[in-house]
């Protein structure tokens, strides 16, 4: 009989964390979720609450899925503190607990020549994981789409207000990947040796311009589209963030036009990827 797996998840309260916990519960996989606040948990799940990851005692599991991260900074939570320092703490936890495998979600477009803060923090986190000596899979994600992801929530909120704003031309592209596929892939990273010590782009099977994506999203709903000049969008994001539904780094990622091929991911995982349902 195959060994019963136990998987730990940090960032278990977030969008990917919640969906992954549901997915693993459906497969009867034991989960240890690590969160800052206590949350409801499945039968097959144990929730450990921490205020500092360094205080978590040894945990017994086969892999840790590290989902702690932020995509916008505030004076209290900056990229170095969250994306980099918490990753070091997770690596330390894996080492003291003898957890041999870590799966990390980085960002599509992160590379050695990365120039902006969010990507630099993701690159530093990747490097900490690679240098740790642990087995790893690093997934560089485009937009992960479900019913409760940040992009869907953002566009739905704009629809309620009657207008979706498109910064600039809207011709820059994204490569959305369905959360269901992401959950399957993350699980696959734990069990499939082909994904061992790999950095793979976590992208869907089709690229689509932001404008086309918005049009698809809006179909059957009542809302207008308004294009706003890029200069105006950045000015608002810098000076009056409440006036615009996109933060500075949202704009950087959108305008960055980061796309890739999904072939490597499909080949290594053996999973046929589907365009998310909008
Ligand atoms: N969703 C996407 O499309 C996408 C795309 C590219 C990369 N990613 C990456 O994938 C990972 C998961 O994304 P997500 O969409 O699930 O993010 P999310 O919904 O924003 O969840 C982030 C998680 O990180 C935790 N967290 C934030 N700051 C923390 C801190 N200082 N200490 C401890 N925990 C902290 C949050 O816990 P609290 O509930 O306690 O705040 C939450 O559980 C992130 O690293 C993100 O950068 C996501």
JSON list of C-alpha atoms and ligand atoms in Angstrom, two decimals, residues 11-17 36-37 50 66-70 82 86 104-107 118 122 141-144 149-150, ligand 1:
[
{"chain": "A", "resi": 11, "resn": "UNK", "atom": "CA", "xyz": [-0.18, 30.79, 3.98]},
{"chain": "A", "resi": 12, "resn": "UNK", "atom": "CA", "xyz": [-3.13, 28.45, 4.40]},
{"chain": "A", "resi": 13, "resn": "UNK", "atom": "CA", "xyz": [-5.66, 31.29, 4.79]},
{"chain": "A", "resi": 14, "resn": "UNK", "atom": "CA", "xyz": [-4.94, 32.76, 1.35]},
{"chain": "A", "resi": 15, "resn": "UNK", "atom": "CA", "xyz": [-6.56, 32.12, -2.02]},
{"chain": "A", "resi": 16, "resn": "UNK", "atom": "CA", "xyz": [-4.25, 29.28, -3.11]},
{"chain": "A", "resi": 17, "resn": "UNK", "atom": "CA", "xyz": [-4.03, 27.90, 0.44]},
{"chain": "A", "resi": 36, "resn": "UNK", "atom": "CA", "xyz": [-1.29, 33.49, 11.94]},
{"chain": "A", "resi": 37, "resn": "UNK", "atom": "CA", "xyz": [-4.95, 33.20, 12.84]},
{"chain": "A", "resi": 50, "resn": "UNK", "atom": "CA", "xyz": [1.95, 30.93, 15.10]},
{"chain": "A", "resi": 66, "resn": "UNK", "atom": "CA", "xyz": [5.08, 27.65, 1.05]},
{"chain": "A", "resi": 67, "resn": "UNK", "atom": "CA", "xyz": [2.32, 30.10, 0.11]},
{"chain": "A", "resi": 68, "resn": "UNK", "atom": "CA", "xyz": [3.12, 33.05, 2.37]},
{"chain": "A", "resi": 69, "resn": "UNK", "atom": "CA", "xyz": [3.62, 36.14, 0.27]},
{"chain": "A", "resi": 70, "resn": "UNK", "atom": "CA", "xyz": [2.51, 39.66, -0.53]},
{"chain": "A", "resi": 82, "resn": "UNK", "atom": "CA", "xyz": [7.45, 38.93, 4.16]},
{"chain": "A", "resi": 86, "resn": "UNK", "atom": "CA", "xyz": [9.45, 34.41, 6.03]},
{"chain": "A", "resi": 104, "resn": "UNK", "atom": "CA", "xyz": [7.19, 27.56, -3.63]},
{"chain": "A", "resi": 105, "resn": "UNK", "atom": "CA", "xyz": [5.10, 29.86, -5.81]},
{"chain": "A", "resi": 106, "resn": "UNK", "atom": "CA", "xyz": [7.20, 32.61, -7.33]},
{"chain": "A", "resi": 107, "resn": "UNK", "atom": "CA", "xyz": [6.22, 34.98, -10.13]},
{"chain": "A", "resi": 118, "resn": "UNK", "atom": "CA", "xyz": [8.47, 42.44, -5.92]},
{"chain": "A", "resi": 122, "resn": "UNK", "atom": "CA", "xyz": [10.73, 36.50, -5.18]},
{"chain": "A", "resi": 141, "resn": "UNK", "atom": "CA", "xyz": [3.07, 31.78, -11.66]},
{"chain": "A", "resi": 142, "resn": "UNK", "atom": "CA", "xyz": [1.07, 33.95, -14.01]},
{"chain": "A", "resi": 143, "resn": "UNK", "atom": "CA", "xyz": [-2.44, 34.85, -12.80]},
{"chain": "A", "resi": 144, "resn": "UNK", "atom": "CA", "xyz": [-4.01, 31.93, -10.93]},
{"chain": "A", "resi": 149, "resn": "UNK", "atom": "CA", "xyz": [-8.58, 35.02, -6.72]},
{"chain": "A", "resi": 150, "resn": "UNK", "atom": "CA", "xyz": [-7.37, 38.63, -6.48]},
{"chain": "B", "resi": 1, "resn": "LIG", "atom": "N1", "xyz": [-2.74, 34.29, -6.82]},
{"chain": "B", "resi": 1, "resn": "LIG", "atom": "C1", "xyz": [-1.96, 34.47, -7.87]},
{"chain": "B", "resi": 1, "resn": "LIG", "atom": "O1", "xyz": [-2.43, 34.65, -9.01]},
{"chain": "B", "resi": 1, "resn": "LIG", "atom": "C2", "xyz": [-0.45, 34.40, -7.71]},
{"chain": "B", "resi": 1, "resn": "LIG", "atom": "C3", "xyz": [0.36, 34.68, -8.82]},
{"chain": "B", "resi": 1, "resn": "LIG", "atom": "C4", "xyz": [1.75, 34.64, -8.67]},
{"chain": "B", "resi": 1, "resn": "LIG", "atom": "C5", "xyz": [2.31, 34.29, -7.45]},
{"chain": "B", "resi": 1, "resn": "LIG", "atom": "N2", "xyz": [1.49, 34.03, -6.39]},
{"chain": "B", "resi": 1, "resn": "LIG", "atom": "C6", "xyz": [2.11, 33.67, -5.11]},
{"chain": "B", "resi": 1, "resn": "LIG", "atom": "O2", "xyz": [1.49, 32.52, -4.58]},
{"chain": "B", "resi": 1, "resn": "LIG", "atom": "C7", "xyz": [1.47, 32.60, -3.14]},
{"chain": "B", "resi": 1, "resn": "LIG", "atom": "C8", "xyz": [0.03, 32.41, -2.66]},
{"chain": "B", "resi": 1, "resn": "LIG", "atom": "O3", "xyz": [-0.78, 33.37, -3.31]},
{"chain": "B", "resi": 1, "resn": "LIG", "atom": "P1", "xyz": [-2.27, 33.70, -2.82]},
{"chain": "B", "resi": 1, "resn": "LIG", "atom": "O4", "xyz": [-2.97, 34.26, -3.99]},
{"chain": "B", "resi": 1, "resn": "LIG", "atom": "O5", "xyz": [-2.84, 32.56, -2.09]},
{"chain": "B", "resi": 1, "resn": "LIG", "atom": "O6", "xyz": [-1.97, 34.90, -1.80]},
{"chain": "B", "resi": 1, "resn": "LIG", "atom": "P2", "xyz": [-2.95, 35.50, -0.68]},
{"chain": "B", "resi": 1, "resn": "LIG", "atom": "O7", "xyz": [-4.35, 35.10, -0.91]},
{"chain": "B", "resi": 1, "resn": "LIG", "atom": "O8", "xyz": [-2.64, 36.96, -0.59]},
{"chain": "B", "resi": 1, "resn": "LIG", "atom": "O9", "xyz": [-2.44, 34.77, 0.65]},
{"chain": "B", "resi": 1, "resn": "LIG", "atom": "C9", "xyz": [-1.22, 35.09, 1.23]},
{"chain": "B", "resi": 1, "resn": "LIG", "atom": "C10", "xyz": [-1.00, 34.29, 2.48]},
{"chain": "B", "resi": 1, "resn": "LIG", "atom": "O10", "xyz": [0.23, 34.76, 3.07]},
{"chain": "B", "resi": 1, "resn": "LIG", "atom": "C11", "xyz": [0.00, 35.00, 4.47]},
{"chain": "B", "resi": 1, "resn": "LIG", "atom": "N3", "xyz": [0.85, 36.07, 4.93]},
{"chain": "B", "resi": 1, "resn": "LIG", "atom": "C12", "xyz": [1.00, 37.32, 4.42]},
{"chain": "B", "resi": 1, "resn": "LIG", "atom": "N4", "xyz": [1.90, 38.01, 5.13]},
{"chain": "B", "resi": 1, "resn": "LIG", "atom": "C13", "xyz": [2.34, 37.18, 6.12]},
{"chain": "B", "resi": 1, "resn": "LIG", "atom": "C14", "xyz": [3.28, 37.32, 7.18]},
{"chain": "B", "resi": 1, "resn": "LIG", "atom": "N5", "xyz": [3.95, 38.45, 7.38]},
{"chain": "B", "resi": 1, "resn": "LIG", "atom": "N6", "xyz": [3.48, 36.25, 7.99]},
{"chain": "B", "resi": 1, "resn": "LIG", "atom": "C15", "xyz": [2.80, 35.10, 7.81]},
{"chain": "B", "resi": 1, "resn": "LIG", "atom": "N7", "xyz": [1.88, 34.90, 6.83]},
{"chain": "B", "resi": 1, "resn": "LIG", "atom": "C16", "xyz": [1.67, 35.94, 6.00]},
{"chain": "B", "resi": 1, "resn": "LIG", "atom": "C17", "xyz": [-1.48, 35.39, 4.57]},
{"chain": "B", "resi": 1, "resn": "LIG", "atom": "O11", "xyz": [-1.90, 35.14, 5.88]},
{"chain": "B", "resi": 1, "resn": "LIG", "atom": "P3", "xyz": [-2.96, 36.06, 6.67]},
{"chain": "B", "resi": 1, "resn": "LIG", "atom": "O12", "xyz": [-4.31, 35.53, 6.31]},
{"chain": "B", "resi": 1, "resn": "LIG", "atom": "O13", "xyz": [-2.63, 35.86, 8.09]},
{"chain": "B", "resi": 1, "resn": "LIG", "atom": "O14", "xyz": [-2.72, 37.48, 6.21]},
{"chain": "B", "resi": 1, "resn": "LIG", "atom": "C18", "xyz": [-2.10, 34.43, 3.53]},
{"chain": "B", "resi": 1, "resn": "LIG", "atom": "O15", "xyz": [-2.34, 33.18, 4.12]},
{"chain": "B", "resi": 1, "resn": "LIG", "atom": "C19", "xyz": [2.07, 33.96, -2.79]},
{"chain": "B", "resi": 1, "resn": "LIG", "atom": "O16", "xyz": [3.43, 33.82, -2.48]},
{"chain": "B", "resi": 1, "resn": "LIG", "atom": "C20", "xyz": [1.92, 34.77, -4.06]},
{"chain": "B", "resi": 1, "resn": "LIG", "atom": "O17", "xyz": [2.93, 35.76, -4.21]},
{"chain": "B", "resi": 1, "resn": "LIG", "atom": "C21", "xyz": [0.13, 34.08, -6.49]}
]
